[in-house]
mmCIF file of C-alpha atoms in Angstrom:
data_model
loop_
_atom_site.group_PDB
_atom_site.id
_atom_site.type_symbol
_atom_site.label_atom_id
_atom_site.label_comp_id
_atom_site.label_asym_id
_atom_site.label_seq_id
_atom_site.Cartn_x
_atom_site.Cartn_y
_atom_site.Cartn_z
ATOM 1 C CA UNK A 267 -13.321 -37.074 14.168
ATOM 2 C CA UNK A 268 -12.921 -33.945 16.470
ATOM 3 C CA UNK A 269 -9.670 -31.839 15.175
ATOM 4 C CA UNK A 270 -8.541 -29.171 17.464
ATOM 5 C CA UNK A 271 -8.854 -25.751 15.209
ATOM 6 C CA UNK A 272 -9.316 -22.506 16.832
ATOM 7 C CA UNK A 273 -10.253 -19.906 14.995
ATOM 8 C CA UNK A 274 -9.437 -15.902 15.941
ATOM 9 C CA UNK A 275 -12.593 -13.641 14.012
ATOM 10 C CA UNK A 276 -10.415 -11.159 15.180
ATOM 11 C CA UNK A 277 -7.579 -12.305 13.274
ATOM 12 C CA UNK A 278 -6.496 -10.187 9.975
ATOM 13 C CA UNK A 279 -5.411 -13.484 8.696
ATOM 14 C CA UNK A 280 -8.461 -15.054 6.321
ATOM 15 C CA UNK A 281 -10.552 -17.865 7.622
ATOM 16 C CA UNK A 282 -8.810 -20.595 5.040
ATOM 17 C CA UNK A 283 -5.191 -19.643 6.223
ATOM 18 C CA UNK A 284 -6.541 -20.130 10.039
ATOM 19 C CA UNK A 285 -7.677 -23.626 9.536
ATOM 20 C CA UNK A 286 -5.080 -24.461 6.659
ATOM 21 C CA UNK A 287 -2.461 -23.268 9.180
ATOM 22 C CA UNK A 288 -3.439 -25.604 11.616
ATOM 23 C CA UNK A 289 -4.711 -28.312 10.044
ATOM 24 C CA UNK A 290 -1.014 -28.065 8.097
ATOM 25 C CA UNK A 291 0.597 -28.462 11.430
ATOM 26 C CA UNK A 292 -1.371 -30.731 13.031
ATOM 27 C CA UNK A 293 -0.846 -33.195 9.983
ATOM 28 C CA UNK A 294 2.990 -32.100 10.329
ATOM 29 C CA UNK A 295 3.773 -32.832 14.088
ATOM 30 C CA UNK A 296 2.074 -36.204 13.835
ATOM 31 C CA UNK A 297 -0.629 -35.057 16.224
ATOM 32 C CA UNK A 298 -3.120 -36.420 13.232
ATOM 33 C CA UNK A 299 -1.591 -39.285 12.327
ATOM 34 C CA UNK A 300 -0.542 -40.732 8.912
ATOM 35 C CA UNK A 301 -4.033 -42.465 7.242
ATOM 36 C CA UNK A 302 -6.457 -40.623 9.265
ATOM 37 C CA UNK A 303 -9.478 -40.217 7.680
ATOM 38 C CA UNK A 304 -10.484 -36.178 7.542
ATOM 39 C CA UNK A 305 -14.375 -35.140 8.297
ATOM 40 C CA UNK A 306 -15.963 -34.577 4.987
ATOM 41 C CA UNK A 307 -15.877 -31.499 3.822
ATOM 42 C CA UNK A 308 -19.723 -30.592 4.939
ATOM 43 C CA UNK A 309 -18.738 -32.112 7.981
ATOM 44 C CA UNK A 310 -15.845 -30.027 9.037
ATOM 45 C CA UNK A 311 -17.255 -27.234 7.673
ATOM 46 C CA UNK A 312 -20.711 -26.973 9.993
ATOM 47 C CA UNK A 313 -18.011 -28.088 13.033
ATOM 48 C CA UNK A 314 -16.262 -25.139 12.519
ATOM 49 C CA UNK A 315 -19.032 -22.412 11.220
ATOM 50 C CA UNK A 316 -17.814 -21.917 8.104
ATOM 51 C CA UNK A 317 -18.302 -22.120 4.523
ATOM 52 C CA UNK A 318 -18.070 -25.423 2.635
ATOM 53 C CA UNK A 319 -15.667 -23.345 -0.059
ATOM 54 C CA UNK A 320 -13.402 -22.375 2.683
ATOM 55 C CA UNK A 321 -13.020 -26.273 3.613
ATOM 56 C CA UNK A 322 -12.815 -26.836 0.228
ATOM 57 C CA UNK A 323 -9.935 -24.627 -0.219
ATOM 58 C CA UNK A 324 -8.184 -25.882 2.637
ATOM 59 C CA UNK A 325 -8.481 -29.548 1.279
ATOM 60 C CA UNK A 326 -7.513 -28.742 -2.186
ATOM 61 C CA UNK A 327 -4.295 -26.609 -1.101
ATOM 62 C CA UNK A 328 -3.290 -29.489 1.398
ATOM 63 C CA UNK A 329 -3.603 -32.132 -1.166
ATOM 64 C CA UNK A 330 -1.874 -30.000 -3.626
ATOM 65 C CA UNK A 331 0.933 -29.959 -0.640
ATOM 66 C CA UNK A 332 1.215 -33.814 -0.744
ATOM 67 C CA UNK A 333 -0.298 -33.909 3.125
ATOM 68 C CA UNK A 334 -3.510 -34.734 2.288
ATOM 69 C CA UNK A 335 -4.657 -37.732 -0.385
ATOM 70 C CA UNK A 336 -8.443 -38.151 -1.356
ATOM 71 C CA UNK A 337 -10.174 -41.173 -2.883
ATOM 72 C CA UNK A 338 -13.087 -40.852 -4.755
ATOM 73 C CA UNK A 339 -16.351 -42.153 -2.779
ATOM 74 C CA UNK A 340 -13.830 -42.802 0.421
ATOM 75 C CA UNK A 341 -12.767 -39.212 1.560
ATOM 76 C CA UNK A 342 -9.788 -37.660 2.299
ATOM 77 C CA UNK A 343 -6.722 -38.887 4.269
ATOM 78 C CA UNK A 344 -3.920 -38.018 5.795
ATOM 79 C CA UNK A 345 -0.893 -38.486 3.740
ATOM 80 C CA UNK A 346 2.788 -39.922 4.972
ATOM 81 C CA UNK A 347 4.731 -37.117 5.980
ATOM 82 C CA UNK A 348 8.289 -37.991 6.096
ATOM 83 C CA UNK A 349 10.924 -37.064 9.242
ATOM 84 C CA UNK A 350 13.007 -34.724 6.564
ATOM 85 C CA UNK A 351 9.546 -32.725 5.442
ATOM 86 C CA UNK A 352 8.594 -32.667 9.527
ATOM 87 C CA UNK A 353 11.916 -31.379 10.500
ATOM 88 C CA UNK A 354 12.060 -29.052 7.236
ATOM 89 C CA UNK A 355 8.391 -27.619 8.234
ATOM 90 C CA UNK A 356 9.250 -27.178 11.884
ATOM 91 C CA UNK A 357 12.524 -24.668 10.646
ATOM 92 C CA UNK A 358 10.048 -22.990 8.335
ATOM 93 C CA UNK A 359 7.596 -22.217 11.118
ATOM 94 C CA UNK A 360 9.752 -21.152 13.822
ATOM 95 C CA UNK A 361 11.887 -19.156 11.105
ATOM 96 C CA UNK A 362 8.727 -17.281 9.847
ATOM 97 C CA UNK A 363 7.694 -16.298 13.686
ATOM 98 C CA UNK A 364 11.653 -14.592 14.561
ATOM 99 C CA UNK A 365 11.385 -12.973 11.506
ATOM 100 C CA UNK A 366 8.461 -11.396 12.561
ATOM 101 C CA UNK A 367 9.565 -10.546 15.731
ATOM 102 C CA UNK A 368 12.673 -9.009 14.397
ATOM 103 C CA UNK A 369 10.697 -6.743 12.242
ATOM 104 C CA UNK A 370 8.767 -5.459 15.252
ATOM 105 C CA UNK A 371 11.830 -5.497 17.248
ATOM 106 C CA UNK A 372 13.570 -2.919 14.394
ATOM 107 C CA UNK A 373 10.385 -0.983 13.688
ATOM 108 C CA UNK A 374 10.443 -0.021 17.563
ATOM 109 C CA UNK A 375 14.304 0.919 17.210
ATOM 110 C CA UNK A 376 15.418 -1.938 19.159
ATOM 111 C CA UNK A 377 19.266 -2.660 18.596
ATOM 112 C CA UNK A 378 20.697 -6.277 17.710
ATOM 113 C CA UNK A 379 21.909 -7.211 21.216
ATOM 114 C CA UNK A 380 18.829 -5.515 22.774
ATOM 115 C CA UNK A 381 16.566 -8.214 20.570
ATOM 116 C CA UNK A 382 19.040 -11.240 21.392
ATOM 117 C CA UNK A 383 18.763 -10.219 25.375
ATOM 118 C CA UNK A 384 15.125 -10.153 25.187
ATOM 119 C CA UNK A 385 14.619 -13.473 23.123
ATOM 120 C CA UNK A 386 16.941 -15.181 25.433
ATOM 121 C CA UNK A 387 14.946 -14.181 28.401
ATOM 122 C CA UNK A 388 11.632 -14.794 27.274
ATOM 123 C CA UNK A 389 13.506 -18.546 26.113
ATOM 124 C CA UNK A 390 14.626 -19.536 29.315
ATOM 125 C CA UNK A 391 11.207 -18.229 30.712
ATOM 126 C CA UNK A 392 8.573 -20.068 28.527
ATOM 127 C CA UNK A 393 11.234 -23.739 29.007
ATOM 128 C CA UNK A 394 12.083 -22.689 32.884
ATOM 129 C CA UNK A 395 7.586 -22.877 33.216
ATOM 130 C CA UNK A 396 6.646 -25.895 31.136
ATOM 131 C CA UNK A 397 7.412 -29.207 32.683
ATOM 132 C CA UNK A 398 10.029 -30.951 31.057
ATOM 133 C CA UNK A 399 9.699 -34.656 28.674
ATOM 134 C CA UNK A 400 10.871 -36.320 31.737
ATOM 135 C CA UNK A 401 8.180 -35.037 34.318
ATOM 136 C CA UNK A 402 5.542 -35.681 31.978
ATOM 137 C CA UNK A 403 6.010 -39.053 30.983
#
């Protein structure tokens, strides 16, 4: 199975957190579904040019997470992830991103309506250029 990770070697975020990132939300949003069976970990790790550790780690901090399950001699699945932990991750994401941008918005002196005005616009930008649920389906 082919799963969609890109990885940034530019990033100052380590390898791991790259793929456990988006493996993590890929298992979240349903895009990999509930009993999918994973690559093994030699397998994803030659896919994606990296060490069989880093996989390793990724695996091992998922399953710790209750999103991924492994059975000995089987492999490692995708766990159920329920609407409440979905929605619940989804806040947490989005959260973590303003926050960020907040903090760069006040470490270049930018003032509280300033911020709002420019989040707004760049809102109704991004969801005034991507079709809407209607057009695609």
């Amino acid at each position: 199975m082919w799963i969609p990770i890109q990885i940034n070697e530019n990033s100052a975020a380590p390898l791991y957190h790259q793929i456990e990132s988006q493996l993590r939300s890929l298992i979240v949003s349903g895009q990999i579904e509930e009993g999918t069976l994973l690559p093994s970990i030699r397998e994803f790790a030659g896919a994606l040019n990296c060490s069989v550790i880093t996989v390793r780690r990724v695996y091992q901090d998922l399953e710790t997470e209750g999103l991924l399950r492994t059975k000995q001699g089987t492999g490692t699945f995708v766990a159920k992830v329920t609407a409440g932990e979905r929605d619940e991750y989804r806040t947490a994401v989005v959260k973590e991103a303003i926050e960020k941008a907040v903090d760069a918005g006040q470490s270049l002196q930018y003032g509280a309506e300033e911020l709002k005005q420019l989040f707004l616009q760049i809102v109704k930008q991004k969801y005034d250029a991507s079709p809407s649920k209607e057009e695609t389906n």
